[in-house]
Short mmCIF file of C-alpha atoms and ligand atoms in Angstrom, two decimals:
data_model
loop_
_atom_site.label_atom_id
_atom_site.label_comp_id
_atom_site.label_asym_id
_atom_site.label_seq_id
_atom_site.Cartn_x
_atom_site.Cartn_y
_atom_site.Cartn_z
CA UNK A 1480 66.53 33.05 -46.63
CA UNK A 1481 64.90 30.16 -44.78
CA UNK A 1482 61.15 29.84 -44.28
CA UNK A 1483 59.95 27.43 -41.60
CA UNK A 1484 56.37 26.54 -40.76
CA UNK A 1485 55.78 25.91 -37.01
CA UNK A 1486 52.81 23.89 -35.78
CA UNK A 1487 51.69 23.88 -32.12
CA UNK A 1488 48.83 21.86 -30.62
CA UNK A 1489 50.12 20.67 -27.23
CA UNK A 1490 47.39 22.22 -25.09
CA UNK A 1491 44.34 24.38 -25.87
CA UNK A 1492 45.72 26.57 -28.66
CA UNK A 1493 45.78 25.43 -32.27
CA UNK A 1494 48.58 27.50 -33.74
CA UNK A 1495 50.72 27.76 -36.86
CA UNK A 1496 53.23 30.36 -38.00
CA UNK A 1497 55.79 31.05 -40.69
CA UNK A 1498 59.13 32.42 -39.50
CA UNK A 1499 61.87 33.77 -41.77
CA UNK A 1500 65.51 33.10 -40.83
CA UNK A 1501 64.48 31.95 -37.35
CA UNK A 1502 63.56 35.43 -36.13
CA UNK A 1503 61.23 37.33 -38.46
CA UNK A 1504 57.63 36.36 -37.71
CA UNK A 1505 55.89 36.45 -41.10
CA UNK A 1506 52.58 35.12 -39.70
CA UNK A 1507 51.28 33.82 -36.38
CA UNK A 1508 47.82 32.23 -36.73
CA UNK A 1509 46.00 30.98 -33.67
CA UNK A 1510 42.72 29.49 -32.57
CA UNK A 1511 42.15 29.56 -28.83
CA UNK A 1512 39.79 27.02 -27.25
CA UNK A 1513 39.06 29.09 -24.13
CA UNK A 1514 35.30 29.16 -24.84
CA UNK A 1515 35.21 25.33 -25.00
CA UNK A 1516 36.94 24.83 -21.62
CA UNK A 1517 35.63 27.85 -19.70
CA UNK A 1518 32.76 26.08 -18.00
CA UNK A 1519 35.08 23.29 -16.79
CA UNK A 1520 37.59 25.87 -15.44
CA UNK A 1521 40.46 23.96 -17.02
CA UNK A 1522 41.47 22.23 -20.22
CA UNK A 1523 39.59 18.96 -20.90
CA UNK A 1524 42.03 16.82 -22.91
CA UNK A 1525 39.47 14.97 -25.05
CA UNK A 1526 37.62 18.17 -25.98
CA UNK A 1527 40.94 19.85 -26.74
CA UNK A 1528 42.23 17.14 -29.08
CA UNK A 1529 38.90 16.90 -30.92
CA UNK A 1530 38.90 20.65 -31.49
CA UNK A 1531 42.48 20.54 -32.80
CA UNK A 1532 41.44 18.00 -35.48
CA UNK A 1533 38.93 20.44 -36.99
CA UNK A 1534 41.08 23.58 -36.59
CA UNK A 1535 44.56 22.48 -37.53
CA UNK A 1536 44.37 22.64 -41.34
CA UNK A 1537 42.48 25.97 -41.50
CA UNK A 1538 45.09 27.44 -39.11
CA UNK A 1539 47.97 26.13 -41.23
CA UNK A 1540 46.26 27.59 -44.31
CA UNK A 1541 45.84 30.93 -42.51
CA UNK A 1542 49.52 30.98 -41.47
CA UNK A 1543 50.67 30.31 -45.05
CA UNK A 1544 48.24 32.84 -46.52
CA UNK A 1545 49.08 35.59 -43.99
CA UNK A 1546 52.77 35.07 -44.74
CA UNK A 1547 52.16 35.03 -48.51
CA UNK A 1548 53.98 31.70 -48.75
CA UNK A 1549 53.06 28.50 -50.61
CA UNK A 1550 53.91 25.08 -49.11
CA UNK A 1551 56.48 24.58 -51.90
CA UNK A 1552 58.41 27.64 -50.72
CA UNK A 1553 58.90 26.27 -47.20
CA UNK A 1554 62.33 24.96 -46.20
CA UNK A 1555 61.15 22.86 -43.25
CA UNK A 1556 58.15 22.02 -41.08
CA UNK A 1557 58.60 22.15 -37.29
CA UNK A 1558 56.09 20.71 -34.84
CA UNK A 1559 55.72 20.44 -31.07
CA UNK A 1560 56.42 16.81 -30.20
CA UNK A 1561 56.64 17.19 -26.39
CA UNK A 1562 55.54 17.86 -23.67
CA UNK A 1563 51.77 18.20 -23.68
CA UNK A 1564 48.50 16.30 -23.71
CA UNK A 1565 49.16 13.23 -25.78
CA UNK A 1566 45.97 13.36 -27.88
CA UNK A 1567 46.58 17.03 -28.61
CA UNK A 1568 50.23 16.51 -29.59
CA UNK A 1569 49.27 13.67 -31.94
CA UNK A 1570 46.98 15.96 -33.96
CA UNK A 1571 49.76 18.47 -34.66
CA UNK A 1572 52.21 15.68 -35.36
CA UNK A 1573 49.88 13.96 -37.83
CA UNK A 1574 49.35 17.25 -39.65
CA UNK A 1575 53.07 18.08 -39.76
CA UNK A 1576 54.07 14.60 -40.92
CA UNK A 1577 51.43 14.60 -43.64
CA UNK A 1578 52.55 18.00 -44.95
CA UNK A 1579 56.19 16.96 -44.72
CA UNK A 1580 55.53 13.83 -46.79
CA UNK A 1581 53.14 15.51 -49.23
CA UNK A 1582 55.40 18.45 -50.04
CA UNK A 1583 58.68 16.61 -49.48
CA UNK A 1584 59.87 18.99 -46.74
CA UNK A 1585 62.22 18.18 -43.84
CA UNK A 1586 60.46 17.57 -40.50
CA UNK A 1587 61.74 18.90 -37.15
CA UNK A 1588 60.43 17.93 -33.69
CA UNK A 1589 60.40 20.72 -31.09
CA UNK A 1590 60.19 20.68 -27.29
CA UNK A 1591 57.45 23.14 -26.27
CA UNK A 1592 59.14 24.39 -23.10
CA UNK A 1593 62.43 24.91 -24.93
CA UNK A 1594 60.48 26.88 -27.52
CA UNK A 1595 59.12 29.18 -24.78
CA UNK A 1596 62.77 29.76 -23.77
CA UNK A 1597 63.79 30.32 -27.38
CA UNK A 1598 61.28 33.19 -27.65
CA UNK A 1599 63.93 35.19 -25.77
CA UNK A 1600 66.40 34.82 -28.70
CA UNK A 1601 63.66 35.64 -31.20
CA UNK A 1602 63.02 38.87 -29.26
CA UNK A 1603 66.70 39.66 -28.73
CA UNK A 1604 69.13 37.60 -30.86
CA UNK A 1605 72.07 39.17 -28.95
CA UNK A 1606 70.83 37.98 -25.55
CA UNK A 1607 73.86 38.09 -23.20
CA UNK A 1608 74.54 34.67 -21.66
CA UNK A 1609 74.40 32.98 -19.25
CA UNK A 1610 70.81 34.08 -19.04
CA UNK A 1611 68.38 33.05 -16.32
CA UNK A 1612 64.90 32.26 -17.62
CA UNK A 1613 61.52 31.64 -16.05
CA UNK A 1614 58.88 29.68 -17.96
CA UNK A 1615 55.55 29.94 -16.17
CA UNK A 1616 52.28 28.80 -17.69
CA UNK A 1617 49.22 26.70 -16.93
CA UNK A 1618 51.20 23.49 -17.35
CA UNK A 1619 54.81 24.39 -16.50
CA UNK A 1620 56.78 26.49 -14.04
CA UNK A 1621 60.54 26.14 -14.17
CA UNK A 1622 63.80 28.06 -14.07
CA UNK A 1623 66.54 27.53 -16.66
CA UNK A 1624 70.03 28.67 -17.43
CA UNK A 1625 70.32 29.55 -21.12
CA UNK A 1626 73.85 29.35 -22.56
CA UNK A 1627 73.06 29.55 -26.28
CA UNK A 1628 70.08 28.94 -28.59
CA UNK A 1629 68.87 25.40 -27.86
CA UNK A 1630 71.41 24.99 -25.04
CA UNK A 1631 69.62 25.22 -21.69
CA UNK A 1632 69.90 23.66 -18.24
CA UNK A 1633 67.03 23.08 -15.80
CA UNK A 1634 67.70 24.84 -12.47
CA UNK A 1635 64.44 24.23 -10.63
CA UNK A 1636 60.77 23.52 -11.19
CA UNK A 1637 57.46 23.32 -9.38
CA UNK A 1638 56.97 20.27 -7.23
CA UNK A 1639 53.17 20.56 -7.45
CA UNK A 1640 50.96 23.12 -9.24
CA UNK A 1641 52.20 25.36 -12.05
CA UNK A 1642 51.93 29.10 -11.34
CA UNK A 1643 49.24 29.56 -14.01
CA UNK A 1644 47.35 26.58 -12.62
CA UNK A 1645 47.48 28.16 -9.13
CA UNK A 1646 46.08 31.40 -10.56
CA UNK A 1647 43.38 29.46 -12.45
CA UNK A 1648 42.37 27.58 -9.28
CA UNK A 1649 42.48 30.69 -7.09
CA UNK A 1650 40.25 32.50 -9.58
CA UNK A 1651 37.77 29.61 -9.40
CA UNK A 1652 37.61 29.98 -5.60
CA UNK A 1653 36.95 33.71 -6.01
CA UNK A 1654 34.24 33.12 -8.63
CA UNK A 1655 36.33 34.79 -11.36
CA UNK A 1656 36.21 33.48 -14.95
CA UNK A 1657 38.67 31.10 -16.62
CA UNK A 1658 41.50 31.54 -17.45
CA UNK A 1659 42.29 32.80 -13.98
CA UNK A 1660 45.58 34.62 -14.63
CA UNK A 1661 44.11 37.47 -16.66
CA UNK A 1662 40.91 37.67 -14.58
CA UNK A 1663 42.85 37.80 -11.28
CA UNK A 1664 45.11 40.45 -12.79
CA UNK A 1665 42.08 42.52 -13.84
CA UNK A 1666 40.24 42.15 -10.51
CA UNK A 1667 43.43 42.96 -8.59
CA UNK A 1668 43.66 46.40 -10.20
CA UNK A 1669 41.03 47.67 -7.74
CA UNK A 1670 42.31 45.70 -4.73
CA UNK A 1671 44.79 46.07 -1.89
CA UNK A 1672 47.48 43.32 -2.01
CA UNK A 1673 48.11 43.74 1.72
CA UNK A 1674 44.57 42.69 2.73
CA UNK A 1675 45.53 39.08 3.49
CA UNK A 1676 49.06 37.76 3.95
CA UNK A 1677 49.14 34.46 2.04
CA UNK A 1678 52.19 32.15 2.22
CA UNK A 1679 55.09 32.39 -0.24
CA UNK A 1680 56.57 28.93 -0.17
CA UNK A 1681 60.35 28.91 -0.46
CA UNK A 1682 60.89 25.20 0.33
CA UNK A 1683 64.45 24.84 1.66
CA UNK A 1684 66.86 27.77 2.06
CA UNK A 1685 68.73 27.19 -1.17
CA UNK A 1686 66.06 25.47 -3.25
CA UNK A 1687 65.26 26.73 -6.74
CA UNK A 1688 62.05 24.68 -6.88
CA UNK A 1689 58.56 26.14 -6.49
CA UNK A 1690 55.45 25.02 -4.64
CA UNK A 1691 52.05 26.61 -5.18
CA UNK A 1692 49.69 24.15 -3.50
CA UNK A 1693 50.05 25.92 -0.12
CA UNK A 1694 48.97 29.37 -1.29
CA UNK A 1695 45.91 27.89 -2.97
CA UNK A 1696 44.92 25.97 0.18
CA UNK A 1697 45.56 29.08 2.31
CA UNK A 1698 43.08 31.03 0.18
CA UNK A 1699 40.53 28.23 0.54
CA UNK A 1700 41.00 28.17 4.35
CA UNK A 1701 40.79 31.95 4.50
CA UNK A 1702 37.39 31.74 2.79
CA UNK A 1703 35.97 28.67 4.53
CA UNK A 1704 37.89 28.23 7.80
CA UNK A 1705 40.66 25.73 8.62
CA UNK A 1706 38.23 22.82 8.88
CA UNK A 1707 36.23 24.04 5.89
CA UNK A 1708 33.50 24.58 8.47
CA UNK A 1709 32.01 27.60 6.75
CA UNK A 1710 30.10 27.68 3.46
CA UNK A 1711 31.74 29.64 0.65
CA UNK A 1712 31.06 33.30 1.49
CA UNK A 1713 29.24 35.67 -0.83
CA UNK A 1714 31.97 38.16 -1.67
CA UNK A 1715 31.26 41.66 -2.92
CA UNK A 1716 33.36 43.15 -5.71
CA UNK A 1717 35.63 45.01 -3.27
CA UNK A 1718 36.41 41.85 -1.29
CA UNK A 1719 37.10 39.89 -4.50
CA UNK A 1720 39.46 42.66 -5.65
CA UNK A 1721 41.37 42.66 -2.33
CA UNK A 1722 41.68 38.85 -2.29
CA UNK A 1723 42.67 38.72 -5.96
CA UNK A 1724 45.37 41.33 -5.31
CA UNK A 1725 46.67 39.48 -2.23
CA UNK A 1726 46.69 36.15 -4.06
CA UNK A 1727 48.37 37.52 -7.18
CA UNK A 1728 51.02 39.21 -4.99
CA UNK A 1729 51.83 35.91 -3.22
CA UNK A 1730 52.13 33.87 -6.45
CA UNK A 1731 54.14 36.47 -8.34
CA UNK A 1732 56.47 37.29 -5.40
CA UNK A 1733 57.31 33.59 -5.09
CA UNK A 1734 58.30 33.51 -8.78
CA UNK A 1735 60.44 36.65 -8.51
CA UNK A 1736 62.19 35.47 -5.35
CA UNK A 1737 63.39 32.23 -6.96
CA UNK A 1738 64.27 34.00 -10.18
CA UNK A 1739 66.56 36.31 -8.19
CA UNK A 1740 68.09 33.37 -6.32
CA UNK A 1741 68.76 31.60 -9.63
CA UNK A 1742 70.22 34.74 -11.23
CA UNK A 1743 72.68 35.13 -8.34
CA UNK A 1744 73.53 31.42 -8.33
CA UNK A 1745 74.54 31.28 -12.01
CA UNK A 1746 75.96 34.80 -12.29
CA UNK A 1747 73.39 35.68 -14.93
CA UNK A 1748 74.11 38.50 -17.37
CA UNK A 1749 70.52 38.68 -18.52
CA UNK A 1750 67.04 37.38 -17.75
CA UNK A 1751 64.14 36.21 -19.87
CA UNK A 1752 60.57 35.18 -19.16
CA UNK A 1753 58.11 33.07 -21.14
CA UNK A 1754 54.78 31.23 -20.90
CA UNK A 1755 51.31 32.66 -20.32
CA UNK A 1756 52.10 34.03 -16.83
CA UNK A 1757 54.89 36.11 -18.41
CA UNK A 1758 52.10 38.38 -19.69
CA UNK A 1759 51.45 39.48 -16.11
CA UNK A 1760 52.15 43.16 -15.45
CA UNK A 1761 52.94 42.72 -11.73
CA UNK A 1762 55.57 40.09 -12.64
CA UNK A 1763 57.22 42.49 -15.08
CA UNK A 1764 57.05 45.33 -12.54
CA UNK A 1765 58.45 43.34 -9.62
CA UNK A 1766 61.31 42.04 -11.79
CA UNK A 1767 62.15 45.55 -12.92
CA UNK A 1768 61.96 46.91 -9.34
CA UNK A 1769 64.15 44.12 -7.90
CA UNK A 1770 67.69 45.37 -7.12
CA UNK A 1771 69.39 42.30 -8.62
CA UNK A 1772 67.04 41.46 -11.49
CA UNK A 1773 66.40 45.08 -12.41
CA UNK A 1774 70.11 45.57 -13.02
CA UNK A 1775 70.26 42.75 -15.60
CA UNK A 1776 69.58 43.00 -19.31
CA UNK A 1777 65.90 41.95 -19.43
CA UNK A 1778 63.95 40.30 -22.24
CA UNK A 1779 60.16 40.40 -21.95
CA UNK A 1780 58.94 38.88 -25.23
CA UNK A 1781 55.90 40.46 -26.91
CA UNK A 1782 52.61 39.13 -25.48
CA UNK A 1783 51.84 36.87 -28.46
CA UNK A 1784 55.23 35.17 -28.09
CA UNK A 1785 54.58 34.49 -24.37
CA UNK A 1786 51.40 32.42 -24.60
CA UNK A 1787 51.40 29.27 -26.73
CA UNK A 1788 52.07 30.08 -30.38
CA UNK A 1789 53.45 28.59 -33.60
CA UNK A 1790 56.17 31.22 -34.10
CA UNK A 1791 58.31 30.01 -31.19
CA UNK A 1792 58.05 26.45 -32.61
CA UNK A 1793 59.17 27.65 -36.04
CA UNK A 1794 61.95 29.74 -34.42
CA UNK A 1795 63.48 26.90 -32.42
CA UNK A 1796 62.69 24.53 -35.30
CA UNK A 1797 64.87 26.65 -37.61
CA UNK A 1798 67.77 26.45 -35.15
CA UNK A 1799 67.39 22.68 -34.67
CA UNK A 1800 67.13 22.08 -38.41
CA UNK A 1801 70.45 23.89 -38.95
CA UNK A 1802 72.14 22.37 -35.87
CA UNK A 1803 70.90 18.79 -35.95
CA UNK A 1804 69.15 18.24 -39.27
CA UNK A 1805 65.67 16.82 -39.79
CA UNK A 1806 64.02 13.82 -38.14
CA UNK A 1807 62.11 11.10 -39.96
CA UNK A 1808 58.41 10.26 -39.98
CA UNK A 1809 58.76 7.96 -36.96
CA UNK A 1810 58.87 11.09 -34.74
CA UNK A 1811 56.58 10.35 -31.81
CA UNK A 1812 54.67 12.44 -29.28
CA UNK A 1813 55.88 12.41 -25.65
CA UNK A 1814 53.60 13.72 -22.89
CA UNK A 1815 56.26 14.47 -20.28
CA UNK A 1816 58.76 17.30 -19.98
CA UNK A 1817 62.50 16.66 -20.02
CA UNK A 1818 63.52 17.00 -16.40
CA UNK A 1819 67.29 16.73 -16.67
CA UNK A 1820 69.19 19.18 -14.45
O1 LIG B 3265 51.48 29.38 -22.04
P1 LIG B 3265 49.99 29.26 -21.92
O2 LIG B 3265 49.17 29.99 -22.95
O3 LIG B 3265 49.51 27.78 -21.99
C1 LIG B 3265 50.05 26.74 -21.25
O4 LIG B 3265 51.05 26.14 -21.76
O5 LIG B 3265 49.53 26.51 -20.14
O6 LIG B 3265 49.61 29.75 -20.43
C2 LIG B 3265 48.30 29.79 -19.96
C3 LIG B 3265 48.34 30.17 -18.49
C4 LIG B 3265 47.00 30.13 -17.79
O7 LIG B 3265 47.16 29.46 -16.54
C5 LIG B 3265 46.65 31.59 -17.59
O8 LIG B 3265 45.84 31.80 -16.42
C6 LIG B 3265 48.00 32.24 -17.45
O9 LIG B 3265 48.83 31.53 -18.37
N1 LIG B 3265 47.97 33.65 -17.84
C7 LIG B 3265 48.27 34.66 -17.00
C8 LIG B 3265 48.05 35.87 -17.71
N2 LIG B 3265 47.64 35.54 -18.98
C9 LIG B 3265 47.61 34.18 -19.03
N3 LIG B 3265 48.68 34.66 -15.71
C10 LIG B 3265 48.90 35.84 -15.12
N4 LIG B 3265 48.69 37.02 -15.73
C11 LIG B 3265 48.27 37.09 -17.02
N5 LIG B 3265 48.08 38.26 -17.62
ZN1 LIG B 3266 53.14 26.79 -23.17
#
């Protein structure tokens, strides 16, 4: 039996988890900073990294305690080393390196986006491959081909906003609270998605990239006129619901359309989703209803494995430790995502 501690601090969640044999989640401790960033309607990097410094050790303690594991019993310590906000990443890295040195445990650096993809194998270790996967969150929106655990290929990505970011910004325009994804989803329950036809950007005919800046601007123009000549209207709850439903429909349909295109292109045998937007019910419904995607073996990870968490870091960390061995204490944080195709 292997026990790996995973530490995640790349954005606004301080998270740690203990995972057994790469798949069994023994604990998944998390502190969300939503209340700190709410009034700014987005994550403020400096506030986020400062909060991580005070939360990281209590969260690691909670993960070990919930799992009933002492640091000595761990086989390795995995930590998100990229991509993310640099100050945030450095906090998790400093904690992981210190624990690794103190308890003489191997250290493993994990790519956060790859860990979102790996959540598919943690949910279904027999995932048929090639699998097409969508990772959509506040910071990333990309399509991948998964061939095996840790073996993925980038197929396409957003050229501007991430899908979650588009939902967060749309919610701000509609006066809905942060984070926008869940509040748009909630408001949309009472709305008619056909109220306004907002653009679904497809870019070129065969592109697997996404663009979400147009739909956001279209919502702004719908509210304030093409020259922004009108003040922001006072919307009643019914109007907010209709606009939220129309906006959600446009963003989610764009994701599903490219996911289908990618599935056909690679001859996918299965599909997986990850990232905060993967919690969205309309996304899951439209995928299931799609004639191509609905026919594939589908992996929708449990909600707490979709948003940022330590378990996916420990899961991929376990695989990397076995496949590549540990790294040394010079492991550095990298802000950018790997964009190799
Ligand atoms: O993966 P995540 O927790 O953190 C990042 O790496 O960004 O994703 C957060 C994003 C936010 O943009 C949030 O609005 C969106 O995921 N989100 C959702 C839902 N829950 C969270 N979007 C649509 N529907 C949801 N239910
Ligand atoms: Zn994430």
